[in-house]
Tab-separated table of C-alpha atoms in Angstrom:
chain	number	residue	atom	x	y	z
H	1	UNK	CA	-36.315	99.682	-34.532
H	2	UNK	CA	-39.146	100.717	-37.321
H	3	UNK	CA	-41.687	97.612	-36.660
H	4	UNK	CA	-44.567	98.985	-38.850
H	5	UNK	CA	-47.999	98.688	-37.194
H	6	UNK	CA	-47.217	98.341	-33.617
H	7	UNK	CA	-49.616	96.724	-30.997
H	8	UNK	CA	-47.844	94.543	-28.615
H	9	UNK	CA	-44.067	94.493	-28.237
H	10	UNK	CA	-41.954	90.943	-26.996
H	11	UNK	CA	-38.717	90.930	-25.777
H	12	UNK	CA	-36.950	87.389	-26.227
H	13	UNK	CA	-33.741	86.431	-24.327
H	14	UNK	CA	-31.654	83.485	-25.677
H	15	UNK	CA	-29.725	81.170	-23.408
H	16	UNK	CA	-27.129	78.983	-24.579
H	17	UNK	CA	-23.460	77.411	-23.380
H	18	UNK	CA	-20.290	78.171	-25.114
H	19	UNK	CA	-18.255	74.798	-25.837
H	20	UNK	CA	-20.063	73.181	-23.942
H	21	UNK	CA	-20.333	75.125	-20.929
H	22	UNK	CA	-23.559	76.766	-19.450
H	23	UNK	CA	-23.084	80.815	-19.317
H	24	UNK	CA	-24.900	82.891	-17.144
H	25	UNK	CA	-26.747	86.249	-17.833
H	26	UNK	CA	-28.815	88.873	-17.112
H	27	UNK	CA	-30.646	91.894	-18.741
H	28	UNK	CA	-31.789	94.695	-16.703
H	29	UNK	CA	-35.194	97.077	-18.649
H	30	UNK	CA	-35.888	99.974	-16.251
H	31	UNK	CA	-38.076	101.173	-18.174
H	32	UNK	CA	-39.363	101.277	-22.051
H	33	UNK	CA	-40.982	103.863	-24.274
H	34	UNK	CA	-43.470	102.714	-27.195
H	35	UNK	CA	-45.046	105.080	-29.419
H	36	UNK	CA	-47.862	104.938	-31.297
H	37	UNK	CA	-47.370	107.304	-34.529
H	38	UNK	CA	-44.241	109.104	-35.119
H	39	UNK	CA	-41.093	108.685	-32.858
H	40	UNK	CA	-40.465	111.681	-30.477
H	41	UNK	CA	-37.322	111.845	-29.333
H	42	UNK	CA	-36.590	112.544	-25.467
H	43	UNK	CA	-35.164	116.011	-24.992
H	44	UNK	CA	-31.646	115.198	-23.018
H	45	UNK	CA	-31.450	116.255	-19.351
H	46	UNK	CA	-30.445	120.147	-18.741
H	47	UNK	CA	-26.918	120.437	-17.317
H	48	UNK	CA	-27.073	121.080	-13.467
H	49	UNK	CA	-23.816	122.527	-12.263
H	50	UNK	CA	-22.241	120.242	-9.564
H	51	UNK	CA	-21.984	121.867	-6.237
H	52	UNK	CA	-22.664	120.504	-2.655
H	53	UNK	CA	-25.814	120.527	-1.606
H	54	UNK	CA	-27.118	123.519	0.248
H	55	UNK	CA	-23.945	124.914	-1.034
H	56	UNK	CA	-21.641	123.920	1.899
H	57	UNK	CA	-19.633	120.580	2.230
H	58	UNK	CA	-20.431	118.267	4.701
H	59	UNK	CA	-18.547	118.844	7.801
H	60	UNK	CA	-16.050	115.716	8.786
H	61	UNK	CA	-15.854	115.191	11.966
H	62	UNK	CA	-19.814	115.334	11.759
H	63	UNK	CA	-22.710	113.625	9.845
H	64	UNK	CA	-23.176	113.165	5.702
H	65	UNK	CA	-27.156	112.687	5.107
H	66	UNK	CA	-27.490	110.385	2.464
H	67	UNK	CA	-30.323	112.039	0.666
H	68	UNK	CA	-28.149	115.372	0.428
H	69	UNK	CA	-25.609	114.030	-2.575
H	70	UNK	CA	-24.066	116.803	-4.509
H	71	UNK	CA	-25.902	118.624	-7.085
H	72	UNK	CA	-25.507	117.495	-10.625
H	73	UNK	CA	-26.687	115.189	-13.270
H	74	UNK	CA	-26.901	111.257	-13.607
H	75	UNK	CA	-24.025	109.632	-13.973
H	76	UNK	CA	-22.021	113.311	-12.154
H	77	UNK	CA	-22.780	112.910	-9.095
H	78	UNK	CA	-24.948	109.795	-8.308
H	79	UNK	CA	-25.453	106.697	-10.722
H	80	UNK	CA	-27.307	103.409	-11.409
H	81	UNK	CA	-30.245	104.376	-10.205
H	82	UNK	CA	-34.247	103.810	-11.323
H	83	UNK	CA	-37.359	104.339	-9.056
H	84	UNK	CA	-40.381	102.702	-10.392
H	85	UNK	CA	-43.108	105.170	-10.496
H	86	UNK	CA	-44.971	103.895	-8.128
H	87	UNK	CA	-42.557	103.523	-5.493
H	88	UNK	CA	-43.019	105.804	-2.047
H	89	UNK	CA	-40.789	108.212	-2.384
H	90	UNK	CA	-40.311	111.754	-1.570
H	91	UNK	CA	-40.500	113.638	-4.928
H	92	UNK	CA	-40.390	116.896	-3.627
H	93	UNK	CA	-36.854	117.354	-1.411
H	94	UNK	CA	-34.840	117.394	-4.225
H	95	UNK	CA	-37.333	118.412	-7.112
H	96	UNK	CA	-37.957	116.582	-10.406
H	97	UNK	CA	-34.420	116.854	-11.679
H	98	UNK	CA	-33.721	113.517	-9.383
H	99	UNK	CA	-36.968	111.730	-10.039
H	100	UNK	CA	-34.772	109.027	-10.685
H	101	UNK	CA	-33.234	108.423	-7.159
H	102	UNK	CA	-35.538	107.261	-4.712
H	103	UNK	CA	-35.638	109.334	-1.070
H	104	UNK	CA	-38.092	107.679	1.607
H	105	UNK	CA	-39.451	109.055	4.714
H	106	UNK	CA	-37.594	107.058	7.051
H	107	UNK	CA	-34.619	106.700	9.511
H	108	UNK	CA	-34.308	110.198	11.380
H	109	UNK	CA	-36.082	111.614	8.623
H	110	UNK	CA	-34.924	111.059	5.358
H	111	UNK	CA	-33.254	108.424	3.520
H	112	UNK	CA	-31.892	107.049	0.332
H	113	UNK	CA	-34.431	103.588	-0.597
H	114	UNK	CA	-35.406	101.675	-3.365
H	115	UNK	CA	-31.884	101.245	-4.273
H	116	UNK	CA	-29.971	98.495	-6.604
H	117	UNK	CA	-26.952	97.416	-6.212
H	118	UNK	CA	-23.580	99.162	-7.283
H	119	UNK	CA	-25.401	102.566	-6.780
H	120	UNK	CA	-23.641	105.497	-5.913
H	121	UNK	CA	-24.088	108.917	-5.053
H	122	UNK	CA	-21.134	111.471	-4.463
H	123	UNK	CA	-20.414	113.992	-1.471
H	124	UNK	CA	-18.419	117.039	-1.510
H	125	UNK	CA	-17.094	116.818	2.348
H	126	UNK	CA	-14.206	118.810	4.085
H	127	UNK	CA	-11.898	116.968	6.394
H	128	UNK	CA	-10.807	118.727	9.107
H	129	UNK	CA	-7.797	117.240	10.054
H	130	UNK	CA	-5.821	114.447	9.560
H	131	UNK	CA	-6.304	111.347	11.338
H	132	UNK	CA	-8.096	107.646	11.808
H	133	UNK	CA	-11.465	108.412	11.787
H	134	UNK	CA	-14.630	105.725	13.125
H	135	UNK	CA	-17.135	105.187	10.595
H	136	UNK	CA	-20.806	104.454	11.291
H	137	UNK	CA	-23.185	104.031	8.677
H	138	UNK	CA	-27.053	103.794	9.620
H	139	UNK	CA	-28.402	101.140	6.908
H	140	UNK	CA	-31.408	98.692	6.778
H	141	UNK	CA	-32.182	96.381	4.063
H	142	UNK	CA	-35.351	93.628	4.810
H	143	UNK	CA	-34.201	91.348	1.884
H	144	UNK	CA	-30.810	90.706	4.574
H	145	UNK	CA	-27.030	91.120	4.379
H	146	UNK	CA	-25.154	93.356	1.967
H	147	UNK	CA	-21.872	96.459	2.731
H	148	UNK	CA	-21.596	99.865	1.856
H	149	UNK	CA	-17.832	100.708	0.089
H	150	UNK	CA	-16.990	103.955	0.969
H	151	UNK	CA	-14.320	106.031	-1.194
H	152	UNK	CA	-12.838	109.874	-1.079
H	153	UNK	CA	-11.178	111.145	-4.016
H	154	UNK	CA	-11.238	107.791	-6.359
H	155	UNK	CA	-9.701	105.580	-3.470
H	156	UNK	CA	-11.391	102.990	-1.783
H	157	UNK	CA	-11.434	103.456	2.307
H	158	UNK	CA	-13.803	101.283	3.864
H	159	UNK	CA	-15.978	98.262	3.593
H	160	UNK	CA	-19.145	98.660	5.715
H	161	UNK	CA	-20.953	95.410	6.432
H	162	UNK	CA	-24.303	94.668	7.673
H	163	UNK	CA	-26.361	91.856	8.635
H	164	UNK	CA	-29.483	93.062	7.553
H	165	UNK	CA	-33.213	92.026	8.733
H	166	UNK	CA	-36.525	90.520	7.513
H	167	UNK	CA	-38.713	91.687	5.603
H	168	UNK	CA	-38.246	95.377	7.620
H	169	UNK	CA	-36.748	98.429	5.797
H	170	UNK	CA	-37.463	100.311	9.282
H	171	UNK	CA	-35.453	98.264	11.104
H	172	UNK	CA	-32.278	100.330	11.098
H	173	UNK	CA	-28.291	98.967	12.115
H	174	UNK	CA	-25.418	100.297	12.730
H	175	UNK	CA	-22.275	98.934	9.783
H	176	UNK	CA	-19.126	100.110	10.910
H	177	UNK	CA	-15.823	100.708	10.009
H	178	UNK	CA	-12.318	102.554	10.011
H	179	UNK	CA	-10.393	104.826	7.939
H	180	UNK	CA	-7.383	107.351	7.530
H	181	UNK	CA	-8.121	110.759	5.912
H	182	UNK	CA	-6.528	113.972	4.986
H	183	UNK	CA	-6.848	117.480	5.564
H	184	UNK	CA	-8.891	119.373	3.072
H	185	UNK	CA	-11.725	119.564	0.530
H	186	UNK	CA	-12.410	116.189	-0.782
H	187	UNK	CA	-15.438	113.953	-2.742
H	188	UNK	CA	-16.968	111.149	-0.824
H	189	UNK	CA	-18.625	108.259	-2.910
H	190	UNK	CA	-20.842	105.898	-0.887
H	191	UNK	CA	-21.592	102.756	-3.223
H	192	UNK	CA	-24.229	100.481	-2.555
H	193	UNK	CA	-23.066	96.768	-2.929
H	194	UNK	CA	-26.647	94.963	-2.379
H	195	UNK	CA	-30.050	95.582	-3.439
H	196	UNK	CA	-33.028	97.095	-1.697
H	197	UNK	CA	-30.721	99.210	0.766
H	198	UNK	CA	-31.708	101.929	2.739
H	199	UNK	CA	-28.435	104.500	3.563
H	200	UNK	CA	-29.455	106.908	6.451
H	201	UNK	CA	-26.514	108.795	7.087
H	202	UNK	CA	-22.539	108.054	7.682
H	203	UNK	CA	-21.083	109.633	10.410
H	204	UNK	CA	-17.255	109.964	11.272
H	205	UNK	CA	-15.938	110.730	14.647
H	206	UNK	CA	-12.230	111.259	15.138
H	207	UNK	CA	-10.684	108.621	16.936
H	208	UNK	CA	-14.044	107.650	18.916
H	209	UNK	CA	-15.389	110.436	19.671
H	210	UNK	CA	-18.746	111.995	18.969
H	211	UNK	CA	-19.008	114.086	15.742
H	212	UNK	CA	-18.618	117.946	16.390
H	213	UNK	CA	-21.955	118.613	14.998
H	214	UNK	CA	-24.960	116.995	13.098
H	215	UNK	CA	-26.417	118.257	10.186
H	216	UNK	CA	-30.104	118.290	9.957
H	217	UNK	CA	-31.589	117.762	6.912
H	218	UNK	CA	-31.817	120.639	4.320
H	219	UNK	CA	-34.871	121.164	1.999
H	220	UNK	CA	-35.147	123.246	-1.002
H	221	UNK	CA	-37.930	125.949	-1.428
């Protein structure tokens, strides 16, 4: 919008009830840009082939680190996600290309935080053999309850809930869960149903049993 002489900037949301009945709404701003002289357009984000992270699929039976979501862009491989600038975050284990997604020095080292809900972030994984696998999900969220919905290929799998804790992101549970998978290469999507929750890791063990191996976290030169 051309406003001429700019020097302060309102934004007005209108309420009002549709024949009679009072409708609901919301607006979410992550973030605004206002310029002072001539308008600048933002260069778009460079393409960032999508690949697993490190370069090798997370092992199932074993653990998937939630901070180590494939490589790619916004919206390829993780979405609906804004970190405030100011938030505590770790801005150098995946580099300025995910600024965006907030990972916190927490857990067993790192995790995914400052999180809204319906985020999701994407995991190329490779199943070693059919079968009902246990799910465990390590998860803390201080503002209380919420679930994590867990899907391979496009198909939902599992419903993860929580009970969630006070005022304590450090304060880490266990949300478990069950589910049947395939042989082979696959993409795991983890989506985040509640605000303001911390994902640690997911870990699947075939048919109780401990995962074959855990996988530390990675970090990029």
């Amino acid at each position: 919008m051309e406003m001429g002489v700019l020097y302060e900037a309102k934004v007005l949301g209108e309420a009002g009830n549709v024949n009679g009945e009072v409708r609901n709404g919301r607006m979410d701003f992550p973030h605004a840009r206002v310029y002072v002289g001539e308008y600048v357009p933002p260069e778009p984000p460079k393409p960032i082939e999508r690949k697993a992270f490190g370069g090798t699929p997370a092992s199932i039976p074993g653990i998937v680190e939630a901070e180590n979501f494939d490589e790619g862009n916004q919206d390829s491989t993780y979405g609906n996600s804004s970190v405030s600038s100011s938030a505590e975050v770790d801005k150098d284990y995946r580099g300025s290309d995910y600024s965006n997604i907030g990972i916190v020095n927490s857990g067993t080292g790192k995790a995914i935080g400052y999180t809204s809900a319906d985020q999701w972030m994407e995991y190329t994984v490779n199943v070693a053999e059919d079968g009902e696998y246990d799910i465990v999900a390590s998860v803390s969220n201080g503002s209380g309850a919420g679930k994590l919905n867990l899907a391979i290929d496009g198909k939902q799998i599992a419903s993860l809930s929580f009970t969630g804790t006070s005022n304590d992101w450090d304060a880490y549970e266990d949300a478990t869960g069950k589910a049947t998978l395939t042989k082979g290469q696959h993409v795991l999507r983890i989506t985040i149903a509640n605000d303001n929750t911390n994902v640690d890791y997911v870990k699947f063990s075939k048919e109780g049993g401990e995962p074959q191996a855990i996988a530390a976290d990675l970090r990029l030169n």
